[in-house]
Tab-separated table of C-alpha atoms and ligand atoms in Angstrom:
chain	number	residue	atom	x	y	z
E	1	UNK	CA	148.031	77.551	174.372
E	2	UNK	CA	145.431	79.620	176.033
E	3	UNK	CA	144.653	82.899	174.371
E	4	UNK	CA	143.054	86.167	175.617
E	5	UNK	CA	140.788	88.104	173.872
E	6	UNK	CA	141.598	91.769	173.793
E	7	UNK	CA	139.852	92.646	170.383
E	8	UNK	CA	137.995	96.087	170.481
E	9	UNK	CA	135.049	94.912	168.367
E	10	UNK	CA	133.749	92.485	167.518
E	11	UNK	CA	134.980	91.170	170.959
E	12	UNK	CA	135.255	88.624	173.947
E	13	UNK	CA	131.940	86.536	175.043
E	14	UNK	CA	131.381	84.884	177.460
E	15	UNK	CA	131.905	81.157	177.402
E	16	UNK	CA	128.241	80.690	178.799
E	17	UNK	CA	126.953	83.121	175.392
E	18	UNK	CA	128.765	81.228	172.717
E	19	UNK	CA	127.781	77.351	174.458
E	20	UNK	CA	124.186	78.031	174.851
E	21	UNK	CA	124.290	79.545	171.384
E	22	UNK	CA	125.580	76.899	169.910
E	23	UNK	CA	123.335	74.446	171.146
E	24	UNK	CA	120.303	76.477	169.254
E	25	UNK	CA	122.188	76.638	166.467
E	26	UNK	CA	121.813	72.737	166.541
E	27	UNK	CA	118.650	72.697	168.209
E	28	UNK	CA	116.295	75.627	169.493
E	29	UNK	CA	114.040	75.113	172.112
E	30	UNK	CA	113.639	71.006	171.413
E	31	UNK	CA	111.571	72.344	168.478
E	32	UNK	CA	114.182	69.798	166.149
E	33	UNK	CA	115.190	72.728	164.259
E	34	UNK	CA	118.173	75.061	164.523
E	35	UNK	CA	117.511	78.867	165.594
E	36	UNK	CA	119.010	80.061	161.520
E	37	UNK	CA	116.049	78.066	160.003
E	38	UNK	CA	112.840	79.207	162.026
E	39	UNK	CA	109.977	82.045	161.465
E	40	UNK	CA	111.172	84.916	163.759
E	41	UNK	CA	107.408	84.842	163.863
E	42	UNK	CA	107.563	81.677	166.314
E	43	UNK	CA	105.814	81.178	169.785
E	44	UNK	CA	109.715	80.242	170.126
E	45	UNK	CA	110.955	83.519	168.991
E	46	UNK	CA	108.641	86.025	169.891
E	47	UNK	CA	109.587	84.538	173.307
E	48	UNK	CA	113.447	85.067	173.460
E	49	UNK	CA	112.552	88.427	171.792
E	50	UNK	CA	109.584	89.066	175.259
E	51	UNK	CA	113.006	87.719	177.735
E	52	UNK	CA	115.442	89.885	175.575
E	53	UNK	CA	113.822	92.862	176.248
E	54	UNK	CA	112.333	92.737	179.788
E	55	UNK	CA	116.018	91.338	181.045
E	56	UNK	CA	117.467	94.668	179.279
E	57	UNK	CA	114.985	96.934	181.224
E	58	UNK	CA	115.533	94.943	184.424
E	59	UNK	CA	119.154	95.063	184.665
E	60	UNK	CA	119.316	98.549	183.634
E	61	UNK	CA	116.649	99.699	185.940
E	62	UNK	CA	114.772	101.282	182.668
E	63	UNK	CA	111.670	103.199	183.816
E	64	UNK	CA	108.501	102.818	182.346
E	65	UNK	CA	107.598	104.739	179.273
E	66	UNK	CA	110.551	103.417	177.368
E	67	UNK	CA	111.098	100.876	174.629
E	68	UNK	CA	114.180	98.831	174.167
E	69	UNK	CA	114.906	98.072	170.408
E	70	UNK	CA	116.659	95.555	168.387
E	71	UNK	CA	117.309	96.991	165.107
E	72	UNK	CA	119.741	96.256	161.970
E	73	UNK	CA	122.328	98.922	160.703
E	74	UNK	CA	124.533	98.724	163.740
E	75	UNK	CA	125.343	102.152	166.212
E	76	UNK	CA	126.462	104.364	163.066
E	77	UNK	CA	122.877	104.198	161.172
E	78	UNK	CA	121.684	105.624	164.671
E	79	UNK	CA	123.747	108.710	163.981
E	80	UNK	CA	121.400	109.205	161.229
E	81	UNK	CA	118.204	107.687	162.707
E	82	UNK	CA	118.464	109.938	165.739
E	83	UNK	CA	118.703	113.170	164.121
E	84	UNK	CA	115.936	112.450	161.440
E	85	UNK	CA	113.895	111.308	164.584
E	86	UNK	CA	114.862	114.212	167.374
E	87	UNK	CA	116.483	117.316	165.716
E	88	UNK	CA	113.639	119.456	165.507
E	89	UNK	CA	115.207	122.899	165.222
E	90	UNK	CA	119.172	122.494	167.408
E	91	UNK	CA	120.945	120.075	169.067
E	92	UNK	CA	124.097	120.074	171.108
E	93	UNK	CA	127.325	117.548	170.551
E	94	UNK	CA	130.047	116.642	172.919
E	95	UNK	CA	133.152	115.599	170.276
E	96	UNK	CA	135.220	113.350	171.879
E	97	UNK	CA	136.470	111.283	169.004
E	98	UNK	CA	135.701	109.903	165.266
E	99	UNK	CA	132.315	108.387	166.362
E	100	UNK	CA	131.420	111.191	167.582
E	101	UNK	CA	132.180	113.010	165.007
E	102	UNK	CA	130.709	110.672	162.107
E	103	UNK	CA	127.051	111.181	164.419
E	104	UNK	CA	127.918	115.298	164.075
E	105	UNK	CA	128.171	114.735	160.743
E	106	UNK	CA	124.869	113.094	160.057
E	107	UNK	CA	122.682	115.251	162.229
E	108	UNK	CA	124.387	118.140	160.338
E	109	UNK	CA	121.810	116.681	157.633
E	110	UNK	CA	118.859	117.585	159.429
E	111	UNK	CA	119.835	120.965	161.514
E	112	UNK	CA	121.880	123.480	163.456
E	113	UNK	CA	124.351	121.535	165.385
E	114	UNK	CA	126.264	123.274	168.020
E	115	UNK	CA	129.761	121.558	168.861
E	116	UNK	CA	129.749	122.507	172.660
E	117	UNK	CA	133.658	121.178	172.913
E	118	UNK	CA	135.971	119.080	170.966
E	119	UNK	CA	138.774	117.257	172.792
E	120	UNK	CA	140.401	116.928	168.743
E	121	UNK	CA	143.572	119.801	169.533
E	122	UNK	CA	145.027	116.611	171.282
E	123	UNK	CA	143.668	113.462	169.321
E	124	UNK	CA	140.764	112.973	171.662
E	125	UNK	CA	143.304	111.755	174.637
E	126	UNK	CA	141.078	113.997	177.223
E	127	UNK	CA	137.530	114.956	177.997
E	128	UNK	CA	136.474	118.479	177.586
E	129	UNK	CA	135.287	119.831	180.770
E	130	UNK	CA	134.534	123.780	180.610
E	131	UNK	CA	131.463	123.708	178.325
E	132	UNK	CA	127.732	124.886	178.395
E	133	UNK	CA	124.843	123.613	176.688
E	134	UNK	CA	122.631	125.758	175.546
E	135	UNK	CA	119.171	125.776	176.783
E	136	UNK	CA	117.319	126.112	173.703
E	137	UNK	CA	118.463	122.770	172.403
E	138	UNK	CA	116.438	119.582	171.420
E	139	UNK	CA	119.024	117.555	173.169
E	140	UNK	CA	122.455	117.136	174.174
E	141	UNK	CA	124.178	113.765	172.065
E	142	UNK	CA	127.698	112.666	173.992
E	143	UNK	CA	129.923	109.503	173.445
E	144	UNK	CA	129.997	107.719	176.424
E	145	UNK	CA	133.095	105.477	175.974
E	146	UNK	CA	135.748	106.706	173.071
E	147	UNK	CA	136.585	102.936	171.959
E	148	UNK	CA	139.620	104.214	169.864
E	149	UNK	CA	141.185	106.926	172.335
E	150	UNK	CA	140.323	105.015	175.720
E	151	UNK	CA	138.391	107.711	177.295
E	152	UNK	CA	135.418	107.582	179.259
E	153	UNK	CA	132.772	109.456	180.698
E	154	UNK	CA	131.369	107.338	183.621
E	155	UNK	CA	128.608	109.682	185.286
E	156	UNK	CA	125.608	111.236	183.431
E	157	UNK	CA	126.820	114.148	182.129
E	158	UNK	CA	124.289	117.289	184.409
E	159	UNK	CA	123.518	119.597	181.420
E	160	UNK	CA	120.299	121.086	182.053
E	161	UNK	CA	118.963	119.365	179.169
E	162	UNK	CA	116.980	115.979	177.284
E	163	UNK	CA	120.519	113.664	176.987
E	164	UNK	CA	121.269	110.982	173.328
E	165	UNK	CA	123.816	108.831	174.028
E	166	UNK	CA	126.013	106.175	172.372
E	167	UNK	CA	127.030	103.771	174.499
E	168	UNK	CA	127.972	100.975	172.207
E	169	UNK	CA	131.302	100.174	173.811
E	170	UNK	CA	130.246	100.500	177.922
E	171	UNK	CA	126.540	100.032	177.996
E	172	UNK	CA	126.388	97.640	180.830
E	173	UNK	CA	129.349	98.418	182.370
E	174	UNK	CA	127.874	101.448	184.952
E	175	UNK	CA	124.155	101.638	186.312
E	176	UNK	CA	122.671	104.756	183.911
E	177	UNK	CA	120.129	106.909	185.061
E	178	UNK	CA	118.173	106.213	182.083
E	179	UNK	CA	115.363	108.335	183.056
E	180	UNK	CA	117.617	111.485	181.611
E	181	UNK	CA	117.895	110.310	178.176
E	182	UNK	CA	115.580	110.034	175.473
E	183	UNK	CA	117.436	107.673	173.661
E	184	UNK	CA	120.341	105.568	174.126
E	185	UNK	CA	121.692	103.334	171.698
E	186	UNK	CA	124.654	101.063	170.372
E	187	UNK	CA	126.528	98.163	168.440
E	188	UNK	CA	126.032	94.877	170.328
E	189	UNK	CA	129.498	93.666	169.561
E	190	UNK	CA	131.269	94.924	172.101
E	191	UNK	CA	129.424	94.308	175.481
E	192	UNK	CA	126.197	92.131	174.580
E	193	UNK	CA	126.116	90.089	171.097
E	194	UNK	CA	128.008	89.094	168.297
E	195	UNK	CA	127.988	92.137	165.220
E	196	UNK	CA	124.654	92.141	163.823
E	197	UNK	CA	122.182	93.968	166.026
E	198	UNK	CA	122.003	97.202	167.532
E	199	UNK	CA	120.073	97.837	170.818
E	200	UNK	CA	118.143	101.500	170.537
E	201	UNK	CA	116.609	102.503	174.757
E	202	UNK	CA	114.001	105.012	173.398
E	203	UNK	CA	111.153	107.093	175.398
E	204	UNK	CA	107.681	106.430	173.898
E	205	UNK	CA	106.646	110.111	174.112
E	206	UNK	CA	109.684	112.159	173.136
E	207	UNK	CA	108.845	110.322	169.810
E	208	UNK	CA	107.004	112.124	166.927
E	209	UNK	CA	107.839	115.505	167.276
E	210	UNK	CA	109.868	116.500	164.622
E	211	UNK	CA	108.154	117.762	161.128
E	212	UNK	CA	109.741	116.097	158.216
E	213	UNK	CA	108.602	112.830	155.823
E	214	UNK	CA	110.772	109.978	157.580
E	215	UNK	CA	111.028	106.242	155.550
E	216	UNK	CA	108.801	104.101	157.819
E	217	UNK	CA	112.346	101.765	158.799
E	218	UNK	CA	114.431	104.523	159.786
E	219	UNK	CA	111.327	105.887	161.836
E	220	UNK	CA	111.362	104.307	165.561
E	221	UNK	CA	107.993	104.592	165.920
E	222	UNK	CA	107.322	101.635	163.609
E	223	UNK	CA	109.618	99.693	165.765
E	224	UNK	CA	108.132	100.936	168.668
E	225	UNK	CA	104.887	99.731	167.788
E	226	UNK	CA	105.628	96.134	166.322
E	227	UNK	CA	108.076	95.614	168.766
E	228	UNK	CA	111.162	95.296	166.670
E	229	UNK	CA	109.191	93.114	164.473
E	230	UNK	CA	108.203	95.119	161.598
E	231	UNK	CA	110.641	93.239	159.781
E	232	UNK	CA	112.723	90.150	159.676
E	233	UNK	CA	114.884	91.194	163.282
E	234	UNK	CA	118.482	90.016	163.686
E	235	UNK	CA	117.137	86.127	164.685
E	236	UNK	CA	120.846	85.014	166.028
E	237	UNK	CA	122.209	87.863	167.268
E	238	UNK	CA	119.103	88.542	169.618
E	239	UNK	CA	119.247	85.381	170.627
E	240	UNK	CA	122.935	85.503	172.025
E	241	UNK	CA	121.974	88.803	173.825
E	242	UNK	CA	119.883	87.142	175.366
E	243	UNK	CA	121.993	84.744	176.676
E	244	UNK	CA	124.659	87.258	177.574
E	245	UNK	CA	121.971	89.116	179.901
E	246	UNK	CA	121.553	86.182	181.892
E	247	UNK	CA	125.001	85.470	182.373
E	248	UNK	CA	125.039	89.236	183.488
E	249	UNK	CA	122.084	88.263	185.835
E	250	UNK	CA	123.434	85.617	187.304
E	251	UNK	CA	126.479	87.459	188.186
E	252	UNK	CA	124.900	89.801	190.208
E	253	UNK	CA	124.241	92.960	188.116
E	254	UNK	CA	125.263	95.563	186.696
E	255	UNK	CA	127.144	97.048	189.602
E	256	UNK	CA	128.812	93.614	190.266
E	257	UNK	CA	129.846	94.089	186.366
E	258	UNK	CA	131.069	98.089	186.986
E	259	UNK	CA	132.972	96.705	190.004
E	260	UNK	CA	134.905	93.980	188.205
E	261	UNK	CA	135.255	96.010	185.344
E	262	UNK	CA	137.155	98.756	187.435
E	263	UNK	CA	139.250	95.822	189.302
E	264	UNK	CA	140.459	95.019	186.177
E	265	UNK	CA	141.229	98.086	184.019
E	266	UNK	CA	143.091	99.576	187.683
E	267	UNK	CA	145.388	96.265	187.787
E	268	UNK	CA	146.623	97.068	184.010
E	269	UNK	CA	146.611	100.816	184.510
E	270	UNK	CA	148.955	100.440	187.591
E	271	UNK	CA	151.369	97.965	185.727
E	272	UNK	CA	151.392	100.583	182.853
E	273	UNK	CA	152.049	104.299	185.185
E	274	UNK	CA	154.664	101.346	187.164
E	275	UNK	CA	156.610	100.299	184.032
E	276	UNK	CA	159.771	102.326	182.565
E	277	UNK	CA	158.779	101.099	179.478
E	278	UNK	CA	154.952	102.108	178.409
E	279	UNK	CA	152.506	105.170	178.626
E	280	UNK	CA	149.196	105.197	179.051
E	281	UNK	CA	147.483	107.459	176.238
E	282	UNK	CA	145.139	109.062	178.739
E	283	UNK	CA	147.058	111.148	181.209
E	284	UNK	CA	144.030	112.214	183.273
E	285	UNK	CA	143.269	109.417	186.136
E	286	UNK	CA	139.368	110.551	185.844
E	287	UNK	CA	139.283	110.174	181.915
E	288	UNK	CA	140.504	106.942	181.322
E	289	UNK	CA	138.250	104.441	180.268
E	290	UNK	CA	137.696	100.840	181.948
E	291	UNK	CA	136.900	99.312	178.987
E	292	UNK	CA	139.331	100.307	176.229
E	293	UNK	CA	143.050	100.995	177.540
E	294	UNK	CA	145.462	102.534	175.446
E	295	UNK	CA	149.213	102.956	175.877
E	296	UNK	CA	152.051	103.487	173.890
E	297	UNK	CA	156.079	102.764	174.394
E	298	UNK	CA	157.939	105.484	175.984
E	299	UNK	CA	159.790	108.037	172.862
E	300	UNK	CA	162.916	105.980	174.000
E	301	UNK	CA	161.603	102.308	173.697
E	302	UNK	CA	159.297	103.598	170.360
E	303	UNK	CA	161.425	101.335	167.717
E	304	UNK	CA	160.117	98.134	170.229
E	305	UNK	CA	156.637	98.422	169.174
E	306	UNK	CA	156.188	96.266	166.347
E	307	UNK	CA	158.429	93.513	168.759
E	308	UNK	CA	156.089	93.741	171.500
E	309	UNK	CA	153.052	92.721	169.494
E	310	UNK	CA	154.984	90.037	168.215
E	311	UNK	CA	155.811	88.855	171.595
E	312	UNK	CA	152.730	89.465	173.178
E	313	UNK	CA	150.709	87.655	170.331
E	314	UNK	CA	153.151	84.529	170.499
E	315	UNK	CA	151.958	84.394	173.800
E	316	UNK	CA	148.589	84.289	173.258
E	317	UNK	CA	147.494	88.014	173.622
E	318	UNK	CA	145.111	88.736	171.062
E	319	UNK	CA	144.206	91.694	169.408
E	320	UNK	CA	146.170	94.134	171.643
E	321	UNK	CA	147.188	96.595	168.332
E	322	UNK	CA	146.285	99.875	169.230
E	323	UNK	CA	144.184	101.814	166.463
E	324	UNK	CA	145.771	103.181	163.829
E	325	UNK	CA	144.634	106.687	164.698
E	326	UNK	CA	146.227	106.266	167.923
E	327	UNK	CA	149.308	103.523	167.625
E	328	UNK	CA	150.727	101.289	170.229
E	329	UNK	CA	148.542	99.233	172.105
E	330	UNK	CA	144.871	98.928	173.162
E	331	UNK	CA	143.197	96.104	175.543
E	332	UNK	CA	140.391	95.645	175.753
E	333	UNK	CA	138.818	94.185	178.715
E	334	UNK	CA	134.958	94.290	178.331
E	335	UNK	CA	132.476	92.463	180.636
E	336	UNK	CA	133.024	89.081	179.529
E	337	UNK	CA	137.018	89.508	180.012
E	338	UNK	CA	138.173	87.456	183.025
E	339	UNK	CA	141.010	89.240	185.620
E	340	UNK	CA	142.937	86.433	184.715
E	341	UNK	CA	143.627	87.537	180.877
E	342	UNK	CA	144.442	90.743	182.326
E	343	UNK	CA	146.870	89.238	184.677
E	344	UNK	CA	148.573	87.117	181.866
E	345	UNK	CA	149.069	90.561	179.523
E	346	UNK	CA	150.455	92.070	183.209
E	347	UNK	CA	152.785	89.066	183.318
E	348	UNK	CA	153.657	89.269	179.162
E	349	UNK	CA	154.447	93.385	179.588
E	350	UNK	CA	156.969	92.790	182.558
E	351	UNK	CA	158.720	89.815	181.021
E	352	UNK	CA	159.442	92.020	177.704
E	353	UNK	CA	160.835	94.414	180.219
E	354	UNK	CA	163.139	92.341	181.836
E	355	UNK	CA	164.629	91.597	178.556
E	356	UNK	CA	165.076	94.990	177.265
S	1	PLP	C1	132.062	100.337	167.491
S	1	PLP	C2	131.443	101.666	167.744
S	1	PLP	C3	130.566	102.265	166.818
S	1	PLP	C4	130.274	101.661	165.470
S	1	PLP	O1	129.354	100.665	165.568
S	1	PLP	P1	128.788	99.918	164.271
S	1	PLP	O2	127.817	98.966	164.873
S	1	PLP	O3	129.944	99.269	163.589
S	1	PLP	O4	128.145	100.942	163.399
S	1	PLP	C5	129.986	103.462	167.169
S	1	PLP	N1	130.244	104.058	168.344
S	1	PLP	C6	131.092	103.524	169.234
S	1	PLP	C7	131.347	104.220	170.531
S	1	PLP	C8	131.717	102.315	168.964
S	1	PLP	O5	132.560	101.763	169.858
């Protein structure tokens, strides 16, 4: 039986990704060898490392003046490296959910941290909307997709000030405006690679400002200057990046990606506000994220739960339990999902209807 991938992380490649990967597992580059037994330090390497990056800056339209990073430690050592790198006196968080809050709670390490709004009164299900950043900041760190909660924030945020940003969980999903951040970062597992390496957009010059002794890994000026090759980088996981950024190429983009993306997440979003039977988590239209959807069963359908998975997963939907901070149900349909796995969860959700 056919099964669709709706795991939240690690997650769905594409078929294209895990072939050519496991063909240099075998045999990389006709050298004889496979890609796990090779000197990152190879003419072979240091070339998929040169493609890796300049395919990442192309298809997000970075500017120049930035470096594009593949580091170890995945997105939550980054709410540690950023604040030992940038807080220099004060920076501003948006709280929109437990990452969010684990990266407060590291740059809380290093300085004054000002909360501008937490969407926590009702378990992250919204995003906060009436707040002001202060001008006197260093910058202004947000969540862009909420993995867990399934809520999104799709357009730079306009706050007057330098923007951080996690993006672990939509980068590639939207065309970014890079030129507003000075860093963004995040986990490859969800829209680029398999767990392992963690891809860190930084500008060169808003780099080495802040006074304090920082261990020469966690600073990203040595990885800056040795181009992610001060030490042994994440070999494998680079290399299927790599792979997945063609496959992006060849599709057309980044806004051919944000348009199937949104095809997608508005087919299951209208079966879910159709049904009698399930909720979406997210009541606001604008909040809802196209990458992680979240729904529950309606209060008078709530003991059918634990039979839906059941059902669903006998039919080959995979890894549709919602997180336990939330319940119910979460698909995921990142880049690499095709319409047609969203269509056969569609299909599964109105046959357990019928029968109820
Ligand atoms: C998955 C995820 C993380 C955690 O990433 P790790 O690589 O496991 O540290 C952080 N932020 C967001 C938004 C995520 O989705």
């Amino acid at each position: 039986m056919k099964k669709h991938n709706f795991y939240a992380g690690p997650s769905i490649m594409s078929q294209f990704t895990i072939d050519e990967t496991a063909k240099a597992v075998n045999n990389f580059a006709d050298m004889g060898l496979s890609i796990l037994e090779i000197s990152h330090r190879s003419k072979q390497f240091q070339a998929v490392m040169d493609e890796t990056v300049a395919l990442f800056k192309e298809l997000l339209e970075i500017p120049e003046g930035y470096s594009v990073l593949f580091l170890g430690g995945g997105a939550s050592l980054q709410f540690a490296m950023v604040p030992m790198n940038m807080l220099i006196h004060k920076a501003a968080y948006l709280d929109t959910g437990v990452w969010a809050s684990k990266a407060i709670k590291e740059a809380k390490l290093f300085g004054e941290v000002d909360v501008v709004a937490s969407s926590k009164d009702r378990n992250y299900n919204y995003i906060p909307r009436d707040y002001k950043v202060p001008e006197d900041v260093d910058y202004f760190h947000y969540t862009s997709n909420n993995t867990i909660y399934g809520t999104e924030i799709r357009k730079d945020p306009e706050v007057g000030v330098r923007m951080i940003a996690d993006m672990s969980s939509d980068i590639f999903s939207r065309p970014v405006d890079v030129s507003k951040y000075d860093i963004i970062y995040g986990g490859a597992q969800k829209n680029l690679a398999p767990a392992g390496v963690t891809f860190v957009i930084v500008k060169d010059d808003a780099l080495g400002k802040a006074d304090r002794v920082i261990p020469t890994m966690l600073n990203y000026e040595t990885h800056v200057k040795k181009g992610s090759m001060f030490n042994t980088p994440p070999v494998l996981p680079i290399f299927s990046a790599l792979q997945t950024l063609k496959y992006y190429k060849q599709l057309g983009g980044v806004k051919v990606l944000e348009k199937m993306d949104m095809d997608k997440a508005e087919v299951l979003y209208n079966a879910i506000d159709s049904s009698k039977m399930f909720v979406a988590t997210v009541p606001n239209h604008e909040d809802r994220s196209i990458m992680n959807v979240c729904f529950v069963m309606k209060p008078e359908y709530k003991d059918l739960e634990k039979d839906f998975i059941d059902f669903a997963t006998e039919k080959g939907m995979m890894g549709i339990k919602g997180h336990r901070d939330v319940g119910g149900f979460r698909a995921s349909l990142y880049n690499a999902l095709p319409m047609e796995s969203v269509k056969a969860l569609v299909d599964v959700m109105k046959e357990f209807e019928a029968k109820h």
